[in-house]
Coordinates of C-alpha atoms in Angstrom, one line a residue:
M1122 CA 121.2 107.0 87.7
C1123 CA 118.9 104.7 85.9
G1124 CA 115.3 104.5 87.0
I1125 CA 113.0 101.5 87.8
I1126 CA 109.2 101.7 87.9
G1127 CA 106.8 98.8 88.5
Y1128 CA 103.0 98.6 89.0
T1129 CA 100.2 96.1 89.5
P1130 CA 96.6 97.1 90.0
T1131 CA 94.5 95.9 92.9
R1132 CA 91.8 94.7 90.4
T1133 CA 91.8 91.1 89.5
D1134 CA 89.5 91.3 86.6
H1135 CA 90.8 91.9 83.1
H1136 CA 91.6 95.5 82.4
S1137 CA 93.2 97.5 79.7
N1138 CA 97.0 97.8 79.8
R1139 CA 96.6 101.4 78.9
D1140 CA 95.9 102.0 82.6
I1141 CA 99.1 100.2 83.5
L1142 CA 101.0 101.7 80.7
N1143 CA 99.9 105.2 81.8
V1144 CA 101.2 104.6 85.3
L1145 CA 104.5 103.3 84.0
M1146 CA 105.0 106.2 81.5
D1147 CA 104.1 108.7 84.1
G1148 CA 106.6 107.1 86.5
L1149 CA 109.4 107.1 83.9
S1150 CA 108.7 110.8 83.2
D1151 CA 109.0 111.5 86.9
L1152 CA 112.4 109.7 86.9
E1153 CA 113.8 111.5 83.9
Y1154 CA 115.8 113.7 86.3
R1155 CA 118.0 110.8 87.3
G1156 CA 119.7 110.8 83.9
Y1157 CA 119.2 108.3 81.1
D1158 CA 119.8 107.6 77.4
S1159 CA 117.1 105.0 76.6
A1160 CA 113.8 103.8 78.0
G1161 CA 111.4 100.9 77.9
V1162 CA 108.4 99.1 79.4
A1163 CA 107.1 95.6 79.7
I1164 CA 103.5 94.6 80.2
A1165 CA 102.6 91.1 81.4
N1166 CA 99.5 89.4 80.1
A1167 CA 99.2 85.9 78.4
S1168 CA 102.6 86.8 77.0
V1169 CA 105.0 89.7 77.8
S1170 CA 104.8 92.8 75.6
V1171 CA 108.1 94.8 75.5
Y1172 CA 108.5 98.3 74.1
K1173 CA 111.9 100.0 74.3
R1174 CA 113.8 102.7 72.4
N1175 CA 117.1 104.5 72.5
G1176 CA 116.8 108.2 73.2
E1177 CA 114.4 110.4 75.0
L1178 CA 111.1 109.2 76.6
S1179 CA 109.3 110.9 73.7
E1180 CA 110.8 108.3 71.4
L1181 CA 109.3 105.5 73.5
E1182 CA 105.9 107.3 73.6
E1183 CA 105.7 107.2 69.8
M1184 CA 106.0 103.4 69.6
V1185 CA 103.8 102.2 72.5
P1186 CA 100.3 101.1 71.4
N1187 CA 97.3 103.4 71.4
G1188 CA 94.6 100.8 71.6
P1189 CA 93.5 98.8 74.7
I1190 CA 95.4 95.5 75.3
D1191 CA 94.7 93.3 78.3
G1192 CA 97.5 93.4 80.9
Y1193 CA 98.2 92.2 84.5
A1194 CA 101.3 94.0 85.7
G1195 CA 104.2 96.0 84.3
I1196 CA 107.7 97.3 84.7
G1197 CA 109.7 100.2 83.2
H1198 CA 113.2 101.6 83.1
T1199 CA 115.2 104.6 82.1
R1200 CA 118.8 103.4 81.3
W1201 CA 122.1 105.2 81.9
S1202 CA 124.7 103.3 79.9
T1203 CA 127.4 101.2 81.6
H1204 CA 127.7 97.9 79.7
G1205 CA 127.2 98.7 76.0
P1206 CA 126.4 102.1 74.3
P1207 CA 122.9 103.6 74.1
S1208 CA 120.9 101.5 71.5
D1209 CA 117.5 99.9 71.1
E1210 CA 119.1 96.5 71.8
N1211 CA 120.8 97.6 75.1
A1212 CA 117.7 99.4 76.4
H1213 CA 115.8 97.7 79.2
P1214 CA 113.7 95.6 79.8
H1215 CA 115.6 92.5 78.7
T1216 CA 113.9 89.1 78.1
D1217 CA 114.8 85.4 78.1
C1218 CA 115.0 83.3 74.9
D1219 CA 111.2 82.9 74.4
G1220 CA 110.2 86.3 75.8
S1221 CA 108.2 85.0 78.7
V1222 CA 110.3 86.8 81.3
A1223 CA 111.2 90.6 81.3
V1224 CA 113.7 92.2 83.7
V1225 CA 114.8 95.7 84.5
H1226 CA 118.0 96.3 86.5
N1227 CA 120.0 99.1 88.1
G1228 CA 123.5 98.7 89.2
I1229 CA 126.5 96.5 88.1
I1230 CA 126.6 92.7 88.0
E1231 CA 130.3 92.1 88.5
N1232 CA 130.3 88.4 87.5
Y1233 CA 128.1 88.8 84.4
R1234 CA 130.8 87.7 82.0
V1235 CA 131.2 84.3 83.7
L1236 CA 127.4 83.9 83.8
R1237 CA 127.0 84.8 80.2
D1238 CA 129.7 82.4 79.0
E1239 CA 128.0 79.7 81.0
L1240 CA 124.5 80.5 79.6
E1241 CA 125.8 80.8 76.0
A1242 CA 127.5 77.4 76.3
A1243 CA 124.1 76.0 77.4
G1244 CA 122.5 77.3 74.2
H1245 CA 121.1 80.7 75.3
E1246 CA 121.2 83.5 72.8
F1247 CA 121.8 87.1 73.8
D1248 CA 120.6 90.3 72.0
S1249 CA 122.5 93.0 73.9
E1250 CA 125.9 93.9 75.4
T1251 CA 124.5 94.5 78.9
D1252 CA 125.2 92.8 82.1
T1253 CA 121.5 92.8 82.8
E1254 CA 120.5 90.2 80.2
V1255 CA 122.0 87.3 82.1
I1256 CA 119.2 87.7 84.7
P1257 CA 116.2 86.7 82.6
H1258 CA 118.2 83.8 81.1
L1259 CA 119.1 82.6 84.6
I1260 CA 115.5 82.7 85.5
E1261 CA 114.5 80.8 82.4
T1262 CA 117.0 78.1 83.2
S1263 CA 115.4 77.5 86.6
L1264 CA 111.9 77.6 85.2
E1265 CA 112.9 74.9 82.7
Q1266 CA 114.2 72.8 85.6
G1267 CA 110.7 72.9 87.1
A1268 CA 111.0 75.7 89.7
D1269 CA 108.0 78.0 90.3
I1270 CA 108.3 81.7 89.4
E1271 CA 109.4 83.0 92.8
T1272 CA 111.9 80.2 93.3
A1273 CA 113.4 80.8 89.8
F1274 CA 113.7 84.5 90.5
R1275 CA 115.4 83.9 93.9
R1276 CA 117.8 81.4 92.4
A1277 CA 118.8 83.8 89.7
I1278 CA 119.4 86.6 92.2
D1279 CA 121.5 84.3 94.3
R1280 CA 124.0 83.9 91.4
L1281 CA 124.7 87.6 91.1
N1282 CA 127.7 89.4 92.5
G1283 CA 127.6 93.2 92.7
S1284 CA 125.1 96.0 93.4
F1285 CA 121.7 95.8 91.9
A1286 CA 118.0 96.6 92.1
V1287 CA 116.0 94.2 89.9
A1288 CA 112.3 93.9 89.0
A1289 CA 110.7 91.2 86.8
V1290 CA 107.3 90.3 85.3
F1291 CA 106.3 86.9 83.8
S1292 CA 103.8 85.8 81.1
G1293 CA 100.5 84.7 82.7
S1294 CA 101.4 86.2 86.1
E1295 CA 99.7 89.2 87.8
A1296 CA 102.7 89.9 90.1
V1297 CA 105.9 92.0 89.9
Y1298 CA 108.9 90.5 91.7
A1299 CA 111.7 92.7 92.9
T1300 CA 114.8 92.7 95.1
R1301 CA 117.7 95.0 96.0
N1302 CA 121.3 94.9 97.1
Q1303 CA 123.1 98.3 97.6
S1304 CA 120.8 100.0 95.1
P1305 CA 117.5 101.7 96.1
L1306 CA 114.0 100.4 95.7
V1307 CA 110.9 101.8 97.4
L1308 CA 107.4 100.4 97.4
G1309 CA 104.2 102.5 97.2
I1310 CA 101.0 101.3 98.8
G1311 CA 98.0 102.8 96.9
D1312 CA 94.3 102.4 96.9
D1313 CA 94.1 101.3 93.3
G1314 CA 97.4 99.5 93.0
Y1315 CA 100.9 98.8 94.3
H1316 CA 104.0 100.5 93.0
L1317 CA 107.8 100.1 93.1
A1318 CA 110.4 102.6 92.0
S1319 CA 113.9 103.8 92.4
D1320 CA 112.7 107.0 94.1
V1321 CA 109.5 108.3 95.6
P1322 CA 108.6 111.0 93.0
A1323 CA 107.9 108.2 90.5
F1324 CA 104.6 107.4 92.1
L1325 CA 104.0 110.3 94.5
E1326 CA 100.9 111.4 92.5
Y1327 CA 99.3 108.1 93.3
T1328 CA 100.3 107.5 96.9
D1329 CA 102.3 108.9 99.8
Q1330 CA 102.4 105.6 101.7
V1331 CA 105.8 103.9 101.2
V1332 CA 107.9 101.0 102.3
Y1333 CA 111.7 101.2 101.9
L1334 CA 113.0 97.8 100.8
Q1335 CA 116.3 96.8 102.5
D1336 CA 119.2 95.0 101.1
D1337 CA 118.6 91.2 100.4
Q1338 CA 114.8 91.7 100.9
F1339 CA 112.4 90.4 98.2
A1340 CA 109.1 92.0 97.3
K1341 CA 106.1 90.4 95.5
L1342 CA 103.5 92.9 94.3
S1343 CA 100.2 91.4 93.3
P1344 CA 96.5 92.4 93.3
A1345 CA 96.3 90.7 96.7
G1346 CA 98.8 93.0 98.2
V1347 CA 102.5 93.4 98.9
E1348 CA 104.6 90.6 100.4
I1349 CA 108.1 91.2 101.7
S1350 CA 110.5 88.4 102.7
D1351 CA 114.1 88.0 103.5
K1352 CA 116.8 86.0 101.7
R1353 CA 115.6 82.7 103.2
G1354 CA 112.0 83.4 102.2
T1355 CA 110.7 84.3 105.6
V1356 CA 107.9 86.9 105.5
V1357 CA 108.9 90.1 107.3
D1358 CA 106.8 93.0 108.5
M1359 CA 108.1 96.4 107.3
P1360 CA 106.8 99.8 108.5
V1361 CA 104.7 101.8 106.1
K1362 CA 105.8 105.4 106.3
T1363 CA 104.1 108.6 105.1
V1364 CA 106.1 110.8 102.7
E1365 CA 105.6 114.4 103.7
W1366 CA 106.4 115.8 100.2
D1367 CA 103.5 117.5 98.4
P1368 CA 103.1 116.0 94.9
E1369 CA 103.2 119.6 93.6
E1370 CA 106.7 120.0 95.0
A1371 CA 107.9 117.6 92.3
G1372 CA 106.4 119.7 89.5
K1373 CA 107.7 122.8 87.8
S1374 CA 105.0 125.1 89.1
G1375 CA 105.2 127.4 86.1
Y1376 CA 109.0 127.7 85.9
D1377 CA 110.8 126.9 82.7
H1378 CA 113.1 124.6 84.4
Y1379 CA 113.2 122.6 87.7
M1380 CA 116.6 124.2 88.4
L1381 CA 115.2 127.7 88.5
K1382 CA 112.3 126.6 90.6
E1383 CA 114.6 124.9 93.1
I1384 CA 116.9 127.9 93.3
N1385 CA 113.8 129.9 94.2
E1386 CA 112.7 127.4 96.7
Q1387 CA 115.8 127.9 98.8
P1388 CA 114.2 130.3 101.3
R1389 CA 111.5 127.7 102.1
A1390 CA 114.0 124.8 102.2
I1391 CA 116.2 126.6 104.7
R1392 CA 113.2 127.5 106.9
N1393 CA 112.3 123.8 106.9
C1394 CA 115.9 122.9 107.8
I1395 CA 116.1 125.2 110.8
R1396 CA 112.4 124.8 112.0
G1397 CA 112.3 123.6 115.6
R1398 CA 116.1 123.5 115.9
T1399 CA 116.9 127.0 117.1
D1400 CA 116.1 129.2 120.1
E1401 CA 116.9 132.8 119.1
M1402 CA 116.3 134.3 122.6
A1403 CA 118.7 131.8 124.2
G1404 CA 121.1 131.8 121.3
T1405 CA 121.2 128.0 121.0
V1406 CA 120.8 125.3 118.4
S1407 CA 119.2 122.0 119.5
I1408 CA 119.0 119.0 117.1
D1409 CA 116.9 116.4 118.9
E1410 CA 117.8 113.5 116.7
L1411 CA 121.5 114.0 117.6
D1412 CA 121.2 114.1 121.4
G1413 CA 123.3 110.9 121.6
I1414 CA 126.4 112.3 120.0
D1415 CA 129.3 113.4 122.3
R1416 CA 132.0 115.8 121.1
P1417 CA 134.3 113.6 118.9
K1418 CA 138.0 113.6 119.0
R1419 CA 138.1 113.9 115.2
I1420 CA 135.7 114.2 112.3
H1421 CA 135.9 112.8 108.8
L1422 CA 133.4 114.0 106.2
V1423 CA 132.9 111.7 103.2
S1424 CA 130.9 112.8 100.1
C1425 CA 131.0 113.4 96.3
G1426 CA 130.4 116.3 94.0
T1427 CA 128.3 119.1 95.4
S1428 CA 128.1 117.4 98.7
Y1429 CA 131.9 117.4 98.9
H1430 CA 131.9 121.1 98.6
A1431 CA 129.5 121.4 101.5
S1432 CA 131.8 119.1 103.5
L1433 CA 134.8 121.3 102.8
Y1434 CA 132.8 124.3 104.2
A1435 CA 131.8 122.2 107.3
A1436 CA 135.3 121.0 107.9
R1437 CA 136.5 124.6 108.3
L1438 CA 133.7 125.2 110.8
F1439 CA 134.6 122.2 112.9
R1440 CA 138.2 123.1 112.9
A1441 CA 137.4 126.7 113.9
G1442 CA 135.5 125.1 116.9
G1443 CA 138.5 123.1 118.0
I1444 CA 137.6 119.7 116.4
P1445 CA 140.1 118.4 113.8
A1446 CA 138.1 117.7 110.7
T1447 CA 138.9 116.6 107.2
A1448 CA 136.7 116.4 104.1
F1449 CA 137.4 113.3 101.9
Y1450 CA 136.2 112.4 98.4
A1451 CA 134.2 109.3 99.3
S1452 CA 135.6 107.5 96.3
E1453 CA 139.1 108.1 97.7
Y1454 CA 138.4 107.4 101.4
D1455 CA 140.6 104.8 102.8
A1456 CA 139.7 104.3 106.4
G1457 CA 142.6 101.9 106.9
A1458 CA 145.1 104.6 106.0
V1459 CA 143.9 107.4 108.3
P1460 CA 143.4 107.5 112.1
I1461 CA 140.0 106.1 112.9
D1462 CA 138.5 104.5 116.0
G1463 CA 135.5 104.8 118.3
D1464 CA 136.4 108.5 119.0
T1465 CA 136.1 109.3 115.3
L1466 CA 132.8 110.6 113.9
V1467 CA 132.4 109.9 110.2
I1468 CA 129.8 112.1 108.5
G1469 CA 128.4 111.0 105.2
V1470 CA 126.9 113.9 103.3
T1471 CA 124.6 112.7 100.5
Q1472 CA 121.5 114.3 99.1
S1473 CA 119.9 111.0 98.0
G1474 CA 121.3 108.8 100.8
E1475 CA 122.0 106.3 98.0
T1476 CA 125.3 107.5 96.6
A1477 CA 127.4 104.3 96.2
D1478 CA 130.8 105.8 97.0
T1479 CA 129.5 107.5 100.1
L1480 CA 127.7 104.4 101.3
G1481 CA 130.9 102.4 100.7
A1482 CA 132.9 104.9 102.8
L1483 CA 130.4 104.8 105.6
R1484 CA 130.3 101.0 105.7
D1485 CA 134.1 100.9 105.9
A1486 CA 134.0 103.3 108.8
N1487 CA 131.3 101.2 110.5
R1488 CA 133.5 98.1 110.2
R1489 CA 136.4 99.9 111.8
G1490 CA 134.4 101.0 114.8
A1491 CA 133.8 104.6 114.1
E1492 CA 130.6 106.4 115.0
T1493 CA 128.7 107.3 111.8
L1494 CA 126.2 110.1 110.9
A1495 CA 124.3 110.7 107.7
V1496 CA 123.4 114.2 106.6
T1497 CA 120.8 113.5 103.9
N1498 CA 117.6 114.6 102.3
V1499 CA 115.7 111.3 101.9
V1500 CA 113.9 109.7 104.8
G1501 CA 114.4 105.9 104.8
S1502 CA 117.4 106.0 102.4
S1503 CA 120.2 103.5 102.8
A1504 CA 122.5 106.1 104.5
S1505 CA 119.8 107.0 107.0
R1506 CA 119.3 103.3 107.9
E1507 CA 122.9 102.2 107.9
T1508 CA 124.4 104.9 110.2
D1509 CA 124.3 105.4 113.9
H1510 CA 122.7 108.8 113.6
V1511 CA 120.9 110.8 110.8
M1512 CA 120.2 114.5 110.4
Y1513 CA 117.7 115.3 107.6
I1514 CA 118.2 118.6 105.7
R1515 CA 114.5 118.8 104.9
A1516 CA 114.9 120.4 101.4
G1517 CA 112.0 118.5 99.8
P1518 CA 112.3 116.8 96.4
E1519 CA 115.0 118.1 94.1
I1520 CA 114.5 117.0 90.5
S1521 CA 117.1 118.9 88.5
V1522 CA 120.4 117.0 88.2
A1523 CA 122.3 120.2 89.2
A1524 CA 121.9 120.5 93.0
T1525 CA 120.9 123.9 94.3
K1526 CA 118.5 124.0 97.2
T1527 CA 120.1 120.8 98.7
F1528 CA 123.5 122.3 98.7
A1529 CA 122.2 125.3 100.6
S1530 CA 120.4 123.1 103.0
Q1531 CA 123.4 120.9 103.5
Q1532 CA 125.5 124.0 104.4
V1533 CA 122.9 125.2 106.9
A1534 CA 122.5 121.7 108.4
L1535 CA 126.2 121.3 108.8
A1536 CA 126.6 124.7 110.2
M1537 CA 124.0 123.9 112.9
L1538 CA 125.7 120.5 113.5
S1539 CA 129.1 122.3 114.0
S1540 CA 127.6 124.8 116.4
T1541 CA 126.2 121.9 118.6
L1542 CA 129.3 119.6 118.5
T1543 CA 131.8 122.4 119.2
D1544 CA 129.6 124.5 121.6
E1545 CA 130.4 127.5 119.5
C1546 CA 126.9 128.8 119.2
S1547 CA 125.9 132.4 119.9
R1548 CA 122.9 134.7 119.5
E1549 CA 124.6 136.3 116.5
F1550 CA 124.8 132.8 114.9
V1551 CA 121.2 132.0 115.5
E1552 CA 120.1 135.4 114.3
G1553 CA 122.1 134.8 111.2
L1554 CA 120.4 131.5 110.6
R1555 CA 116.9 132.9 111.0
A1556 CA 117.7 135.8 108.7
L1557 CA 119.0 133.6 105.8
P1558 CA 115.6 132.8 104.1
D1559 CA 114.7 136.5 103.8
Q1560 CA 118.2 137.4 102.7
I1561 CA 118.2 134.8 100.0
Q1562 CA 114.8 136.0 98.8
S1563 CA 116.2 139.6 98.5
I1564 CA 119.0 138.2 96.2
L1565 CA 116.5 136.3 94.1
D1566 CA 114.4 139.5 93.8
Q1567 CA 117.3 141.8 92.9
S1568 CA 120.1 139.8 91.3
R1569 CA 121.6 141.2 88.1
A1570 CA 122.9 137.8 87.1
T1571 CA 120.6 137.7 84.0
E1572 CA 122.1 140.7 82.3
I1573 CA 125.7 139.6 83.2
A1574 CA 125.1 136.2 81.8
D1575 CA 123.9 137.8 78.5
V1576 CA 127.2 139.6 78.2
Y1577 CA 129.5 136.7 79.0
A1578 CA 127.6 133.6 77.7
N1579 CA 130.0 133.1 74.8
S1580 CA 133.2 133.3 76.8
D1581 CA 135.9 130.7 76.4
A1582 CA 136.0 129.7 80.1
Y1583 CA 135.1 130.9 83.6
F1584 CA 137.3 131.1 86.7
V1585 CA 135.7 131.4 90.2
I1586 CA 138.0 132.4 93.1
G1587 CA 137.4 132.8 96.9
R1588 CA 139.3 132.6 100.1
G1589 CA 138.6 131.1 103.5
Y1590 CA 135.1 129.8 103.8
S1591 CA 134.3 131.1 100.3
A1592 CA 136.9 128.8 98.7
P1593 CA 134.5 125.7 98.7
V1594 CA 131.7 127.9 97.3
A1595 CA 134.1 128.9 94.4
L1596 CA 134.5 125.2 93.6
E1597 CA 130.7 124.7 93.7
G1598 CA 130.1 127.8 91.5
A1599 CA 132.5 126.4 88.9
L1600 CA 130.9 123.0 89.1
K1601 CA 127.5 124.5 88.4
M1602 CA 128.8 126.4 85.5
K1603 CA 130.4 123.4 83.8
E1604 CA 127.5 121.0 84.6
I1605 CA 124.8 123.0 82.8
T1606 CA 126.7 125.3 80.4
Y1607 CA 129.2 122.7 79.1
K1608 CA 131.8 125.4 79.3
H1609 CA 135.1 125.0 80.9
A1610 CA 135.0 126.4 84.5
E1611 CA 137.5 126.2 87.3
G1612 CA 137.2 127.2 91.0
F1613 CA 140.1 127.5 93.4
P1614 CA 141.3 129.5 96.3
G1615 CA 142.3 133.1 95.3
G1616 CA 145.9 132.5 96.4
E1617 CA 146.3 129.6 94.0
L1618 CA 145.6 131.9 91.0
K1619 CA 149.2 132.7 90.4
H1620 CA 150.4 129.1 90.8
G1621 CA 149.3 128.0 87.4
P1622 CA 145.7 129.1 86.5
L1623 CA 146.8 132.6 85.7
A1624 CA 148.4 131.2 82.4
L1625 CA 144.9 130.6 81.1
V1626 CA 143.4 134.0 81.9
T1627 CA 142.6 136.1 78.9
E1628 CA 140.1 138.8 77.9
R1629 CA 137.7 136.0 77.0
T1630 CA 137.8 134.3 80.5
P1631 CA 135.7 136.2 83.1
V1632 CA 136.9 135.8 86.6
I1633 CA 134.2 135.7 89.3
A1634 CA 135.7 136.8 92.7
I1635 CA 133.9 136.2 96.0
V1636 CA 134.8 139.1 98.3
T1637 CA 132.9 139.0 101.5
G1638 CA 133.3 140.3 105.1
E1639 CA 135.1 137.1 106.3
S1640 CA 137.5 137.2 103.4
N1641 CA 140.8 139.0 103.3
A1642 CA 139.5 141.8 101.1
E1643 CA 143.0 143.3 100.4
E1644 CA 144.3 140.0 99.1
M1645 CA 141.3 139.3 97.0
I1646 CA 141.6 142.7 95.5
G1647 CA 145.2 141.8 94.7
N1648 CA 143.9 138.8 92.8
M1649 CA 141.4 140.9 91.0
K1650 CA 144.2 143.3 89.9
E1651 CA 146.2 140.3 88.6
V1652 CA 143.4 139.2 86.2
E1653 CA 142.5 142.8 85.3
A1654 CA 146.1 143.3 84.1
R1655 CA 145.5 140.3 81.7
E1656 CA 142.4 142.2 80.5
A1657 CA 140.0 139.6 82.0
P1658 CA 136.6 141.0 83.0
V1659 CA 136.0 140.7 86.7
I1660 CA 132.6 139.9 88.3
A1661 CA 132.6 140.5 92.1
V1662 CA 130.2 138.7 94.4
T1663 CA 130.3 140.8 97.5
D1664 CA 128.7 142.2 100.6
S1665 CA 131.0 145.2 100.4
P1666 CA 130.4 146.8 97.0
D1667 CA 132.1 150.1 98.0
V1668 CA 135.4 148.2 98.6
V1669 CA 135.5 146.5 95.3
E1670 CA 133.7 148.8 92.9
N1671 CA 136.9 150.3 91.5
Y1672 CA 138.3 146.8 90.6
A1673 CA 135.3 145.0 89.2
D1674 CA 133.5 145.3 85.9
H1675 CA 130.2 144.0 87.4
I1676 CA 129.0 143.5 91.0
L1677 CA 126.5 140.9 92.3
R1678 CA 125.5 142.0 95.8
I1679 CA 124.7 139.9 98.8
P1680 CA 123.5 141.1 102.2
Q1681 CA 125.8 141.3 105.2
T1682 CA 125.4 138.6 107.8
A1683 CA 127.3 136.5 110.3
W1684 CA 130.6 135.4 108.8
Q1685 CA 129.5 131.7 108.8
F1686 CA 126.7 132.4 106.3
T1687 CA 128.2 134.7 103.7
P1688 CA 129.2 131.7 101.5
I1689 CA 125.6 130.5 101.5
L1690 CA 124.4 133.9 100.2
A1691 CA 127.3 134.2 97.7
N1692 CA 126.4 130.8 96.3
V1693 CA 122.9 131.9 95.3
Q1694 CA 124.4 134.5 92.9
L1695 CA 126.7 131.9 91.4
Q1696 CA 123.8 129.5 90.9
L1697 CA 121.8 132.3 89.1
L1698 CA 124.8 133.2 87.0
A1699 CA 125.2 129.6 85.9
Y1700 CA 121.5 129.1 85.2
W1701 CA 121.1 132.2 83.1
T1702 CA 124.3 131.5 81.2
A1703 CA 123.1 128.0 80.3
N1704 CA 119.6 129.4 79.4
Q1705 CA 121.2 131.9 77.1
L1706 CA 123.2 129.1 75.4
G1707 CA 120.0 126.9 75.1
R1708 CA 121.4 124.0 77.1
S1709 CA 119.4 121.1 78.6
I1710 CA 119.5 122.6 82.0
D1711 CA 117.6 120.0 84.1
K1712 CA 119.2 117.0 82.3
P1713 CA 122.8 117.9 81.4
R1714 CA 124.5 115.4 79.1
N1715 CA 126.3 112.4 80.6
L1716 CA 125.2 113.2 84.1
A1717 CA 122.8 111.5 86.6
K1718 CA 121.1 112.8 89.7
S1719 CA 121.7 109.8 92.0
V1720 CA 124.9 107.9 91.3
T1721 CA 124.3 104.4 92.7
V1722 CA 127.3 102.7 91.1
K1723 CA 131.0 103.1 91.9

């Protein structure tokens, strides 16, 4: 959630801020997927020019100047409201009393109320309800006391409690100053300038050379280069890494929505996930980066949202292989209340590697002596740096807020991880893995989800049921439906239908039943009959159409495969059904209301 962008050109001569402004606006556009309700930019020259507006980025585009104005450096921000509702006043950047300092900020400043009271008592005037606004006023106080810019910036940051990423520009200065604590910031090293952002796609069109800033590190971006230092001011050398994502991967490539593009990218994403990790002839899976992990006594999986559903699926696989495993909501994980020691492997499943609740759970596990592993998509993310081991899912950039290809890649990665830790691998398993991309492509080519969505788009609610390994996918299918259609949707194990949810079933509540070879088909058919008796339409997602055709109004077919992978195939049909339903309803599919792609606050 929230997006920061910053830029300073390498040129030291005067130049039009239209160049800087274009870079900032392009970056904000590339960060729209993170979720936001207002946007703004600040350009530093002899003074600081600030433009910010409540609403979509298009609203901001209407107010920024068209003519050339000299500028040295700039910052921008897309805000997702926490302190104070969406408004022009609460939009970032925020300034000090005389407008010579502009600041953008992600995260939560926990002690802002105390700081604000102190500053107001000293005569500072505030224009917003945000926690962020205390930062420029703290900087202003130090500048008035004679500190130089960098010292004033550091002193202000030292007063803050909480999680944050902060960037600032100053009148008359060519530099952007930035720091982070438990909120992501990445630097981009380009030929024509230096960038900073919350995420790589914000500047990927300009450079693929990046530095991942770590907690309590400070960065100064100026025409002379990038200087990184620690909390004490000591300059540190940080490795420059090459991002292997193609800039075109972050575009729509002709699709109407990123979500549809990313659903269709799943065959390639899974090929990338398994590449170099399987030997079909030997029937083995080998994950080189995890060679140092021994079979643990127990496994805890910590995650949120879609990643939690992938964790539920994985926990079943680990238990089937003889390792006790439990999936926890990361926000509810209390390592002090469950058995945890050096024989416990705590796996954090997080697409971004920056999810605040998941990072908190992993840090708690580290403190208690557990071995930790991150299963993530982002190289250099906080989760990848702070755990003992990391396994990358290799899905490539995912822009749509609703996760699709990363969920499939998480399932595949976790299935491979399970096979290695439990020694439950087989030739059938590896063959199933290798067949997945082509099988998913066949679903994409032949799915009837579009026509079914047309029939049921105006339903009152949707229920998704499954058993065994398909139960977590039922939860995920319902989550996708509610995220992007804004319709009520519930997912639960088929056996729970009669323990409450059946009271809500009517002829206007379609029931989507996942009936696959690993499910108990007889029991699932029983559930289908229960809802059919209440006149609810039934949509079956199945690899056995002959078994269910007499009990379903519609069938969405999936190929037969190894039992571990039928949930992955079933999920593709559920993704398509949710997408086409939302499309029929005219929803904002890539940026659903009130939601953010990367949730970096607790």
